Amino acid sequence: MALWTRASASPGTPVSAGAPDANIAAGAGAGAVARAGGAAGGCASAAGTGGARMASQAGAGVAAGASAKAGAGALAGAGASAGASAGAATGASAKAGAGAGAGAGATALLRAERLTKTYAASSRRGFGSARLTAVNEVSFEVARGETFGLVGESGCGKSTLAMLALRLIEPTSGALSYEGRDMLKMGFRELREIRRDMQVVFQDPYDSMNPRLTLEEVVAEPLRVHGRGGTKRSRRERVEKLFADVGLPAHLMGRYPHQLSGGQRQRLCIARAIALSPRLVVCDEAVSALDVSIQAQILNLLLDLKDEFGLTYMFISHNLAVVKFMSDRIGVMYFGRIVELAAKAELFGNVLHPYTLMLLSAMPSPVPGDSRGAERRAAITGGVPSLFSPPAGCVFHPRCRFREGVCEREEPPLRDMGGGHCVACHFAGEHGLPRLAEQFAV
Ligand SMILES: Nc1ncnc2c1ncn2[C@@H]1O[C@H](COP(=O)(O)OP(=O)(O)OP(=O)(O)O)[C@@H](O)[C@H]1O
Ligand code: SF4
Ligand SMILES: [Mg+2]
């Protein structure tokens, strides 16, 4: 059972909750990120391949998954076992990872290698300044046309990673490229040019809007700033089209942001984000502030827009259920690191990191009166340690029920357990986590 369903209806259509996974599969499947078989390893630069549909649209730059090379900085192979479902997949087939899809993958749109961000910050106890590492050697790729999900508890570094990925902040170390171009070497002009291609949707759109602008002006702003959209009249027509795309009635164009509901404001924010026809949209907690029913509308809108405009998403949320609904491939973050990364079906069908199991246990049961609620809550133990004093060894060990001596001494590397399923745990595959995860299946 799922909390959201993929509505094929037009944006704005209310969506009922509690429909079967088949619908989710259909939703995610539209992105059709089929994992090509082949190369494994190289989790330091864990990667997937692009969607078959997008790969063919992209035309150039398509590389066969099997030819992807492991090793430092290389594009690692795609998960053979973890195909995202094709559009018509059933829930069962989605869970089994029975992906239908072509085996070719596209060049990564965005690639991050060992990105690290440290901040000088006052420690909570006020003993002068200390350094905290918000993002620690994180590597990932976002393939054209896929939705790469990032999930983790508050403070684990998701937003910092998003800002690094867009180069809105500078990394302390690491590498970052967009379409193979080194983003860290780009000057102002080049960055400005690729930023048209990369847009972001935040949790609270109100914060990022000038309250004195009308809704029409808010959406027209990026067109004006980037010298797009032509004359005032043609800009207005473009804004009208964008309003229609996101399901906002045109008669609202003369209103102001404070006159909208939260859901309408998020639609407005999405209209602004797609105004410049970007390829990559980073959604950072884009639905977290909304009611569940409105969340469903916005998530479906994002999926519809992805289909219509061939968008690529980096979709960030602390809510695993939302990330599951949206993503083709998912990175699980803990304490500034990616601790597990796999295609969606593989991740949910074959949980290998205890922290992912913990997150899974926290997913609300969609079944009213589910007596396993207390059991679920009990599975969440401890809190996230202070970034000022990271635990030795595996950073998750203070909370891990499976820890052993080595966990307190040695940090586990992110290893490829097969088919691009990367896990940072000394005992990955040894504790029967997939079986334990079954009780939390949603
Ligand atoms: N400019 C900054 N200076 C110092 N510390 C920072 C700065 N920005 C973020 N941090 C710290 O880095 C850590 C990661 O923050 P970040 O906002 O990326 O987490 P998050 O996963 O997005 O959390 P949430 O789910 O609450 O949005 C936090 O401990 C935060 O306090
Ligand atoms: S390395 Fe040890 S402490 Fe860390 S997640 Fe694995 S079992 Fe738990
Ligand atoms: Mg955040």
Short mmCIF file of C-alpha atoms and ligand atoms in Angstrom, two decimals:
data_model
loop_
_atom_site.label_atom_id
_atom_site.label_comp_id
_atom_site.label_asym_id
_atom_site.label_seq_id
_atom_site.Cartn_x
_atom_site.Cartn_y
_atom_site.Cartn_z
CA MET A 1 0.00 0.00 0.00
CA ALA A 2 1.15 3.49 -0.65
CA LEU A 3 0.20 6.88 0.63
CA TRP A 4 0.24 8.42 -2.81
CA THR A 5 -0.85 7.34 -6.20
CA ARG A 6 0.24 8.50 -9.59
CA ALA A 7 -2.67 10.25 -11.11
CA SER A 8 -2.71 10.38 -14.84
CA ALA A 9 -5.03 13.30 -14.53
CA SER A 10 -4.02 16.82 -15.23
CA PRO A 11 -2.25 18.87 -12.61
CA GLY A 12 -4.47 19.90 -9.81
CA THR A 13 -6.58 16.80 -9.83
CA PRO A 14 -7.08 15.59 -6.29
CA VAL A 15 -5.59 12.22 -5.62
CA SER A 16 -6.91 9.72 -3.20
CA ALA A 17 -4.65 8.01 -0.75
CA GLY A 18 -4.11 4.36 -0.18
CA ALA A 19 -3.87 2.91 -3.61
CA PRO A 20 -1.72 -0.07 -4.44
CA ASP A 21 1.91 -0.07 -5.35
CA ALA A 22 1.04 -0.73 -8.94
CA ASN A 23 0.25 2.92 -9.27
CA ILE A 24 3.50 3.92 -7.75
CA ALA A 25 5.28 1.66 -10.12
CA ALA A 26 3.47 3.23 -13.00
CA GLY A 27 4.39 6.66 -11.74
CA ALA A 28 8.02 6.04 -11.25
CA GLY A 29 8.12 3.95 -14.32
CA ALA A 30 7.32 6.86 -16.49
CA GLY A 31 10.85 7.96 -15.86
CA ALA A 32 11.88 4.49 -16.94
CA VAL A 33 15.32 4.48 -15.50
CA ALA A 34 16.23 0.98 -16.36
CA ARG A 35 19.44 -0.20 -14.80
CA ALA A 36 21.66 -1.63 -17.38
CA GLY A 37 23.48 -4.70 -16.40
CA GLY A 38 27.16 -4.89 -16.36
CA ALA A 39 29.82 -3.14 -14.51
CA ALA A 40 29.92 -3.16 -10.81
CA GLY A 41 32.06 -1.53 -8.21
CA GLY A 42 33.13 2.05 -7.96
CA CYS A 43 30.76 3.11 -5.20
CA ALA A 44 33.00 6.09 -4.52
CA SER A 45 31.38 7.31 -7.66
CA ALA A 46 28.26 5.26 -7.53
CA ALA A 47 26.13 5.74 -10.51
CA GLY A 48 23.28 4.52 -12.50
CA THR A 49 22.38 4.81 -16.06
CA GLY A 50 19.91 7.00 -17.71
CA GLY A 51 16.39 6.10 -18.61
CA ALA A 52 15.89 4.34 -21.86
CA ARG A 53 13.38 6.89 -22.93
CA MET A 54 15.59 9.79 -22.01
CA ALA A 55 18.64 8.14 -23.41
CA SER A 56 17.03 7.96 -26.79
CA GLN A 57 15.86 11.54 -26.47
CA ALA A 58 19.29 12.69 -25.48
CA GLY A 59 20.67 11.18 -28.58
CA ALA A 60 24.31 11.94 -28.14
CA GLY A 61 26.52 10.89 -25.33
CA VAL A 62 24.88 7.57 -24.65
CA ALA A 63 27.13 5.01 -23.11
CA ALA A 64 26.32 1.39 -22.62
CA GLY A 65 26.05 0.49 -18.96
CA ALA A 66 28.32 -2.45 -19.49
CA SER A 67 31.08 -0.24 -20.68
CA ALA A 68 31.00 1.89 -17.59
CA LYS A 69 34.22 1.49 -15.73
CA ALA A 70 34.75 0.94 -12.09
CA GLY A 71 37.49 2.64 -10.24
CA ALA A 72 38.30 6.02 -8.96
CA GLY A 73 36.10 8.63 -10.43
CA ALA A 74 34.68 6.32 -13.01
CA LEU A 75 31.08 5.93 -13.90
CA ALA A 76 30.20 2.80 -12.06
CA GLY A 77 27.85 0.24 -13.35
CA ALA A 78 24.16 0.19 -13.03
CA GLY A 79 22.18 -2.14 -10.89
CA ALA A 80 21.42 -5.19 -12.89
CA SER A 81 18.89 -6.48 -10.44
CA ALA A 82 17.18 -3.29 -9.77
CA GLY A 83 15.40 -2.08 -12.80
CA ALA A 84 12.92 0.58 -12.17
CA SER A 85 9.60 -0.55 -13.41
CA ALA A 86 8.39 0.33 -16.80
CA GLY A 87 5.26 2.31 -17.09
CA ALA A 88 2.85 -0.54 -16.97
CA ALA A 89 4.58 -2.55 -14.30
CA THR A 90 2.53 -4.05 -11.55
CA GLY A 91 3.28 -3.41 -7.91
CA ALA A 92 4.61 -6.93 -7.59
CA SER A 93 6.94 -6.60 -10.48
CA ALA A 94 8.12 -3.28 -9.23
CA LYS A 95 9.03 -4.80 -5.89
CA ALA A 96 10.81 -7.61 -7.58
CA GLY A 97 12.66 -5.07 -9.61
CA ALA A 98 11.45 -6.56 -12.81
CA GLY A 99 12.45 -3.65 -14.85
CA ALA A 100 11.60 -3.61 -18.44
CA GLY A 101 13.90 -1.36 -20.16
CA ALA A 102 16.70 -0.93 -22.51
CA GLY A 103 20.15 -1.59 -21.31
CA ALA A 104 21.76 1.56 -22.56
CA GLY A 105 22.46 4.36 -20.21
CA ALA A 106 23.05 8.01 -20.73
CA THR A 107 25.99 10.10 -19.69
CA ALA A 108 25.47 11.54 -16.26
CA LEU A 109 23.97 14.98 -16.25
CA LEU A 110 25.45 15.75 -12.86
CA ARG A 111 28.36 14.03 -11.21
CA ALA A 112 29.74 14.65 -7.76
CA GLU A 113 32.91 13.00 -6.56
CA ARG A 114 33.96 12.98 -2.93
CA LEU A 115 32.24 16.27 -2.26
CA THR A 116 33.01 17.57 1.20
CA LYS A 117 31.83 20.66 2.97
CA THR A 118 33.14 21.74 6.33
CA TYR A 119 32.04 24.78 8.25
CA ALA A 120 33.75 26.73 10.96
CA ALA A 121 31.05 27.08 13.55
CA SER A 122 30.76 27.81 17.23
CA SER A 123 30.22 24.68 19.22
CA ARG A 124 27.01 24.54 21.16
CA ARG A 125 28.82 24.83 24.45
CA GLY A 126 30.47 27.98 23.18
CA PHE A 127 34.07 26.85 23.47
CA GLY A 128 35.41 28.97 20.64
CA SER A 129 35.03 27.73 17.12
CA ALA A 130 35.23 24.21 15.80
CA ARG A 131 34.85 22.68 12.38
CA LEU A 132 31.94 20.54 11.47
CA THR A 133 31.69 18.41 8.39
CA ALA A 134 28.19 18.77 6.97
CA VAL A 135 28.93 16.67 3.87
CA ASN A 136 31.70 14.11 3.95
CA GLU A 137 33.18 12.68 0.74
CA VAL A 138 29.85 12.13 -1.00
CA SER A 139 29.84 10.81 -4.53
CA PHE A 140 26.81 10.32 -6.72
CA GLU A 141 25.55 10.83 -10.20
CA VAL A 142 22.27 11.95 -11.59
CA ALA A 143 21.57 10.47 -14.98
CA ARG A 144 19.55 12.28 -17.57
CA GLY A 145 15.87 11.71 -17.12
CA GLU A 146 16.06 9.96 -13.80
CA THR A 147 14.86 11.03 -10.40
CA PHE A 148 17.65 10.61 -7.92
CA GLY A 149 16.24 10.63 -4.41
CA LEU A 150 18.12 11.63 -1.29
CA VAL A 151 16.73 10.72 2.08
CA GLY A 152 17.93 11.05 5.64
CA GLU A 153 17.08 12.57 8.98
CA SER A 154 17.14 16.27 9.63
CA GLY A 155 20.67 17.66 9.74
CA CYS A 156 22.30 14.84 7.80
CA GLY A 157 23.47 17.23 5.10
CA LYS A 158 20.84 16.91 2.35
CA SER A 159 20.38 20.62 1.71
CA THR A 160 24.10 21.26 1.96
CA LEU A 161 24.65 18.58 -0.66
CA ALA A 162 21.96 20.11 -2.87
CA MET A 163 23.58 23.53 -2.63
CA LEU A 164 26.95 22.02 -3.39
CA ALA A 165 25.50 20.22 -6.39
CA LEU A 166 24.19 23.51 -7.76
CA ARG A 167 27.40 25.26 -6.73
CA LEU A 168 25.41 27.69 -4.67
CA ILE A 169 28.10 27.08 -2.06
CA GLU A 170 31.72 26.11 -2.63
CA PRO A 171 32.90 22.65 -1.60
CA THR A 172 35.84 22.30 0.75
CA SER A 173 37.08 19.51 -1.51
CA GLY A 174 35.84 17.18 -4.19
CA ALA A 175 34.83 17.44 -7.81
CA LEU A 176 31.63 18.42 -9.54
CA SER A 177 30.67 18.28 -13.17
CA TYR A 178 27.62 19.00 -15.25
CA GLU A 179 27.43 17.23 -18.59
CA GLY A 180 31.10 16.42 -18.20
CA ARG A 181 32.07 20.07 -17.70
CA ASP A 182 33.99 20.85 -14.54
CA MET A 183 31.66 23.10 -12.58
CA LEU A 184 34.32 24.11 -10.10
CA LYS A 185 36.41 25.68 -12.83
CA MET A 186 33.57 27.66 -14.32
CA GLY A 187 33.64 31.40 -14.21
CA PHE A 188 30.67 33.64 -13.59
CA ARG A 189 29.40 33.61 -17.17
CA GLU A 190 29.59 29.88 -17.66
CA LEU A 191 27.96 29.26 -14.31
CA ARG A 192 25.18 31.69 -15.12
CA GLU A 193 24.61 29.88 -18.38
CA ILE A 194 24.33 26.42 -16.82
CA ARG A 195 22.24 27.73 -13.94
CA ARG A 196 19.46 28.31 -16.44
CA ASP A 197 19.57 24.58 -16.82
CA MET A 198 19.49 23.85 -13.09
CA GLN A 199 16.63 25.06 -10.98
CA VAL A 200 15.57 24.46 -7.42
CA VAL A 201 12.27 24.16 -5.60
CA PHE A 202 12.48 24.72 -1.85
CA GLN A 203 10.26 23.70 1.04
CA ASP A 204 8.89 27.15 1.70
CA PRO A 205 8.49 28.98 -1.56
CA TYR A 206 7.29 32.11 0.21
CA ASP A 207 10.79 32.71 1.55
CA SER A 208 12.19 32.86 -1.95
CA MET A 209 9.59 35.21 -3.41
CA ASN A 210 9.44 38.94 -3.41
CA PRO A 211 6.09 39.57 -1.71
CA ARG A 212 5.68 42.83 -3.61
CA LEU A 213 5.63 41.15 -7.00
CA THR A 214 2.43 39.89 -8.54
CA LEU A 215 2.28 36.19 -9.33
CA GLU A 216 2.80 37.01 -12.99
CA GLU A 217 5.92 38.99 -12.14
CA VAL A 218 7.22 36.22 -9.86
CA VAL A 219 7.06 33.68 -12.69
CA ALA A 220 8.31 36.16 -15.31
CA GLU A 221 11.28 37.20 -13.15
CA PRO A 222 13.74 34.50 -14.27
CA LEU A 223 12.77 35.14 -17.90
CA ARG A 224 13.47 38.82 -17.47
CA VAL A 225 16.72 38.33 -15.53
CA HIS A 226 18.09 35.92 -18.10
CA GLY A 227 16.88 37.99 -21.03
CA ARG A 228 14.46 35.31 -22.18
CA GLY A 229 10.85 35.48 -23.13
CA GLY A 230 11.09 38.32 -25.68
CA THR A 231 8.66 41.20 -25.46
CA LYS A 232 6.44 41.93 -22.50
CA ARG A 233 3.54 40.47 -24.42
CA SER A 234 5.30 37.24 -25.32
CA ARG A 235 6.54 36.93 -21.73
CA ARG A 236 2.98 37.25 -20.56
CA GLU A 237 1.92 34.48 -22.94
CA ARG A 238 4.74 32.32 -21.64
CA VAL A 239 3.63 32.96 -18.05
CA GLU A 240 0.04 32.06 -18.98
CA LYS A 241 1.29 28.79 -20.43
CA LEU A 242 3.36 28.11 -17.30
CA PHE A 243 0.33 28.80 -15.10
CA ALA A 244 -1.62 26.26 -17.15
CA ASP A 245 1.25 23.75 -16.95
CA VAL A 246 1.21 23.81 -13.17
CA GLY A 247 -2.57 23.93 -12.80
CA LEU A 248 -2.93 27.53 -11.66
CA PRO A 249 -5.85 29.49 -13.12
CA ALA A 250 -4.75 32.47 -15.20
CA HIS A 251 -7.03 34.83 -13.28
CA LEU A 252 -4.64 34.58 -10.33
CA MET A 253 -1.84 36.25 -12.26
CA GLY A 254 -2.54 39.69 -10.81
CA ARG A 255 -2.56 38.46 -7.22
CA TYR A 256 0.28 38.39 -4.69
CA PRO A 257 2.03 35.39 -3.11
CA HIS A 258 0.41 35.87 0.31
CA GLN A 259 -3.00 35.44 -1.32
CA LEU A 260 -2.26 31.83 -2.24
CA SER A 261 -2.62 28.61 -0.31
CA GLY A 262 0.51 26.58 0.45
CA GLY A 263 -0.20 24.18 -2.41
CA GLN A 264 -0.83 27.01 -4.87
CA ARG A 265 2.38 28.71 -3.77
CA GLN A 266 4.32 25.55 -4.41
CA ARG A 267 2.74 25.35 -7.89
CA LEU A 268 3.85 28.93 -8.45
CA CYS A 269 7.35 28.07 -7.34
CA ILE A 270 7.40 25.12 -9.74
CA ALA A 271 6.18 27.37 -12.58
CA ARG A 272 9.04 29.73 -11.85
CA ALA A 273 11.50 26.84 -11.69
CA ILE A 274 10.51 25.51 -15.12
CA ALA A 275 10.19 28.95 -16.74
CA LEU A 276 13.64 28.73 -18.30
CA SER A 277 13.09 25.16 -19.52
CA PRO A 278 15.73 23.64 -17.23
CA ARG A 279 16.92 20.09 -17.51
CA LEU A 280 17.71 19.50 -13.85
CA VAL A 281 15.36 20.48 -11.05
CA VAL A 282 16.44 20.00 -7.46
CA CYS A 283 13.46 19.63 -5.16
CA ASP A 284 14.55 20.15 -1.56
CA GLU A 285 11.74 19.14 0.79
CA ALA A 286 9.40 20.54 -1.83
CA VAL A 287 6.27 19.02 -0.28
CA SER A 288 7.27 18.73 3.36
CA ALA A 289 5.23 21.69 4.51
CA LEU A 290 2.04 20.56 2.79
CA ASP A 291 -0.92 18.43 3.88
CA VAL A 292 -0.80 14.86 2.65
CA SER A 293 -3.53 15.36 0.06
CA ILE A 294 -1.84 18.50 -1.29
CA GLN A 295 1.48 16.68 -1.23
CA ALA A 296 -0.05 14.08 -3.52
CA GLN A 297 -1.15 16.76 -5.98
CA ILE A 298 2.26 18.41 -6.06
CA LEU A 299 4.11 15.10 -6.39
CA ASN A 300 1.89 14.10 -9.28
CA LEU A 301 2.38 17.50 -10.85
CA LEU A 302 6.15 17.02 -10.64
CA LEU A 303 5.85 13.60 -12.26
CA ASP A 304 3.63 14.96 -15.03
CA LEU A 305 6.04 17.81 -15.72
CA LYS A 306 8.92 15.38 -15.78
CA ASP A 307 7.15 13.36 -18.45
CA GLU A 308 6.11 16.38 -20.44
CA PHE A 309 9.38 18.28 -20.41
CA GLY A 310 11.89 15.46 -19.98
CA LEU A 311 13.11 16.80 -16.67
CA THR A 312 15.71 15.24 -14.43
CA TYR A 313 15.13 15.52 -10.70
CA MET A 314 17.24 15.41 -7.63
CA PHE A 315 14.51 14.85 -5.09
CA ILE A 316 15.32 15.44 -1.43
CA SER A 317 13.18 14.61 1.56
CA HIS A 318 13.45 13.32 5.10
CA ASN A 319 10.38 11.23 4.29
CA LEU A 320 11.30 7.84 2.85
CA ALA A 321 7.75 7.23 1.64
CA VAL A 322 7.81 10.39 -0.47
CA VAL A 323 11.25 9.57 -1.82
CA LYS A 324 10.09 6.07 -2.65
CA PHE A 325 7.14 7.40 -4.55
CA MET A 326 9.19 9.80 -6.61
CA SER A 327 12.58 8.25 -7.19
CA ASP A 328 14.20 5.83 -9.59
CA ARG A 329 17.33 5.56 -7.54
CA ILE A 330 17.87 6.50 -3.93
CA GLY A 331 20.81 7.56 -1.78
CA VAL A 332 20.34 7.19 1.96
CA MET A 333 22.29 9.83 3.89
CA TYR A 334 23.46 9.68 7.45
CA PHE A 335 25.74 12.12 9.21
CA GLY A 336 26.97 13.75 6.03
CA ARG A 337 27.61 10.49 4.18
CA ILE A 338 25.75 8.28 1.76
CA VAL A 339 25.45 4.97 3.59
CA GLU A 340 23.33 3.09 1.07
CA LEU A 341 22.60 3.73 -2.57
CA ALA A 342 20.61 1.63 -4.98
CA ALA A 343 17.83 1.62 -7.51
CA LYS A 344 14.49 1.93 -5.79
CA ALA A 345 13.25 -1.60 -6.25
CA GLU A 346 16.60 -2.98 -5.15
CA LEU A 347 16.75 -0.75 -2.09
CA PHE A 348 13.29 -1.68 -0.89
CA GLY A 349 13.55 -5.32 -1.86
CA ASN A 350 17.01 -5.85 -0.46
CA VAL A 351 17.75 -3.49 2.42
CA LEU A 352 21.38 -3.85 3.42
CA HIS A 353 22.15 -1.01 5.81
CA PRO A 354 20.76 -0.94 9.35
CA TYR A 355 20.06 2.79 9.06
CA THR A 356 17.88 2.24 5.99
CA LEU A 357 16.02 -0.42 7.98
CA MET A 358 15.51 2.14 10.73
CA LEU A 359 14.14 4.69 8.28
CA LEU A 360 11.90 2.06 6.79
CA SER A 361 10.55 1.22 10.20
CA ALA A 362 9.61 4.88 10.64
CA MET A 363 7.47 4.99 7.53
CA PRO A 364 3.89 5.40 8.65
CA SER A 365 1.72 2.41 8.02
CA PRO A 366 -1.04 3.27 5.56
CA VAL A 367 -3.28 0.72 7.22
CA PRO A 368 -5.63 2.43 9.71
CA GLY A 369 -5.25 1.01 13.19
CA ASP A 370 -2.16 -0.99 12.25
CA SER A 371 -1.11 -2.56 15.52
CA ARG A 372 2.52 -2.54 14.42
CA GLY A 373 2.76 1.21 15.10
CA ALA A 374 4.44 0.79 18.50
CA GLU A 375 6.74 -1.83 17.08
CA ARG A 376 7.69 0.55 14.30
CA ARG A 377 8.46 3.38 16.69
CA ALA A 378 10.51 1.08 18.90
CA ALA A 379 12.75 0.35 15.97
CA ILE A 380 13.99 3.94 15.99
CA THR A 381 16.71 4.22 18.55
CA GLY A 382 18.96 7.02 19.72
CA GLY A 383 19.58 10.36 18.15
CA VAL A 384 22.02 11.72 15.62
CA PRO A 385 25.38 12.50 17.32
CA SER A 386 26.80 16.00 17.29
CA LEU A 387 28.67 16.92 14.13
CA PHE A 388 31.29 18.46 16.42
CA SER A 389 32.19 15.09 17.87
CA PRO A 390 31.65 12.38 15.27
CA PRO A 391 31.76 8.83 16.57
CA ALA A 392 34.87 6.82 15.75
CA GLY A 393 34.56 3.98 13.29
CA CYS A 394 31.14 3.64 11.74
CA VAL A 395 29.28 6.86 12.45
CA PHE A 396 26.08 4.88 12.89
CA HIS A 397 27.46 2.53 15.52
CA PRO A 398 26.02 4.29 18.61
CA ARG A 399 22.54 3.57 17.25
CA CYS A 400 23.14 0.27 15.56
CA ARG A 401 21.76 -2.93 17.04
CA PHE A 402 24.12 -4.99 14.90
CA ARG A 403 27.36 -3.30 15.88
CA GLU A 404 30.45 -5.29 16.79
CA GLY A 405 33.88 -4.27 17.99
CA VAL A 406 35.22 -3.42 14.57
CA CYS A 407 32.38 -0.96 14.04
CA GLU A 408 33.71 1.25 16.82
CA ARG A 409 37.20 1.29 15.33
CA GLU A 410 36.98 1.26 11.56
CA GLU A 411 34.86 3.31 9.25
CA PRO A 412 33.23 1.02 6.69
CA PRO A 413 33.84 2.04 3.08
CA LEU A 414 30.97 2.33 0.65
CA ARG A 415 31.15 -1.00 -1.17
CA ASP A 416 29.30 -2.29 -4.18
CA MET A 417 27.37 -5.36 -3.08
CA GLY A 418 26.43 -6.13 -6.65
CA GLY A 419 24.81 -4.31 -9.48
CA GLY A 420 25.57 -0.87 -8.16
CA HIS A 421 23.94 -1.45 -4.76
CA CYS A 422 26.42 0.40 -2.55
CA VAL A 423 26.50 -0.01 1.21
CA ALA A 424 28.75 1.36 3.95
CA CYS A 425 28.52 -1.39 6.54
CA HIS A 426 31.11 -3.94 7.66
CA PHE A 427 28.40 -6.60 7.84
CA ALA A 428 26.32 -5.76 4.80
CA GLY A 429 24.40 -8.80 3.72
CA GLU A 430 25.01 -10.70 6.93
CA HIS A 431 22.13 -9.95 9.25
CA GLY A 432 19.13 -10.86 7.15
CA LEU A 433 17.98 -7.25 6.92
CA PRO A 434 15.77 -7.83 3.86
CA ARG A 435 13.76 -10.34 5.89
CA LEU A 436 13.51 -7.94 8.85
CA ALA A 437 12.43 -5.20 6.47
CA GLU A 438 9.47 -7.26 5.31
CA GLN A 439 7.55 -6.43 8.48
CA PHE A 440 7.79 -2.76 7.59
CA ALA A 441 6.85 -3.15 3.96
CA VAL A 442 4.48 -0.52 2.73
N1 LIG B 1 26.31 27.76 6.98
C1 LIG B 1 26.45 26.84 7.91
N2 LIG B 1 27.30 27.00 8.94
C2 LIG B 1 27.47 26.06 9.89
N3 LIG B 1 26.79 24.89 9.89
C3 LIG B 1 25.93 24.67 8.89
C4 LIG B 1 25.70 25.61 7.85
N4 LIG B 1 24.79 25.11 7.00
C5 LIG B 1 24.45 23.91 7.47
N5 LIG B 1 25.13 23.64 8.61
C6 LIG B 1 25.04 22.42 9.40
O1 LIG B 1 25.28 21.34 8.55
C7 LIG B 1 24.45 20.24 8.92
C8 LIG B 1 23.66 19.78 7.74
O2 LIG B 1 22.68 20.77 7.44
P1 LIG B 1 21.64 20.59 6.27
O3 LIG B 1 20.78 21.81 6.24
O4 LIG B 1 22.35 20.26 5.03
O5 LIG B 1 20.82 19.33 6.75
P2 LIG B 1 19.48 18.70 6.13
O6 LIG B 1 19.71 17.25 5.98
O7 LIG B 1 19.07 19.47 4.93
O8 LIG B 1 18.44 18.94 7.30
P3 LIG B 1 16.84 19.20 7.20
O9 LIG B 1 16.21 17.87 6.86
O10 LIG B 1 16.49 19.66 8.57
O11 LIG B 1 16.62 20.23 6.14
C9 LIG B 1 23.59 20.72 10.07
O12 LIG B 1 24.15 20.30 11.29
C10 LIG B 1 23.65 22.21 9.95
O13 LIG B 1 23.50 22.83 11.21
S1 SF4 B 2 29.32 -1.07 10.27
FE1 SF4 B 2 28.61 -1.92 12.20
S2 SF4 B 2 27.71 -0.20 13.32
FE2 SF4 B 2 27.91 0.41 11.19
S3 SF4 B 2 25.95 -0.07 10.30
FE3 SF4 B 2 27.24 -1.85 9.96
S4 SF4 B 2 26.86 -3.21 11.69
FE4 SF4 B 2 26.06 -1.20 12.24
MG MG B 3 17.39 20.58 4.41
#
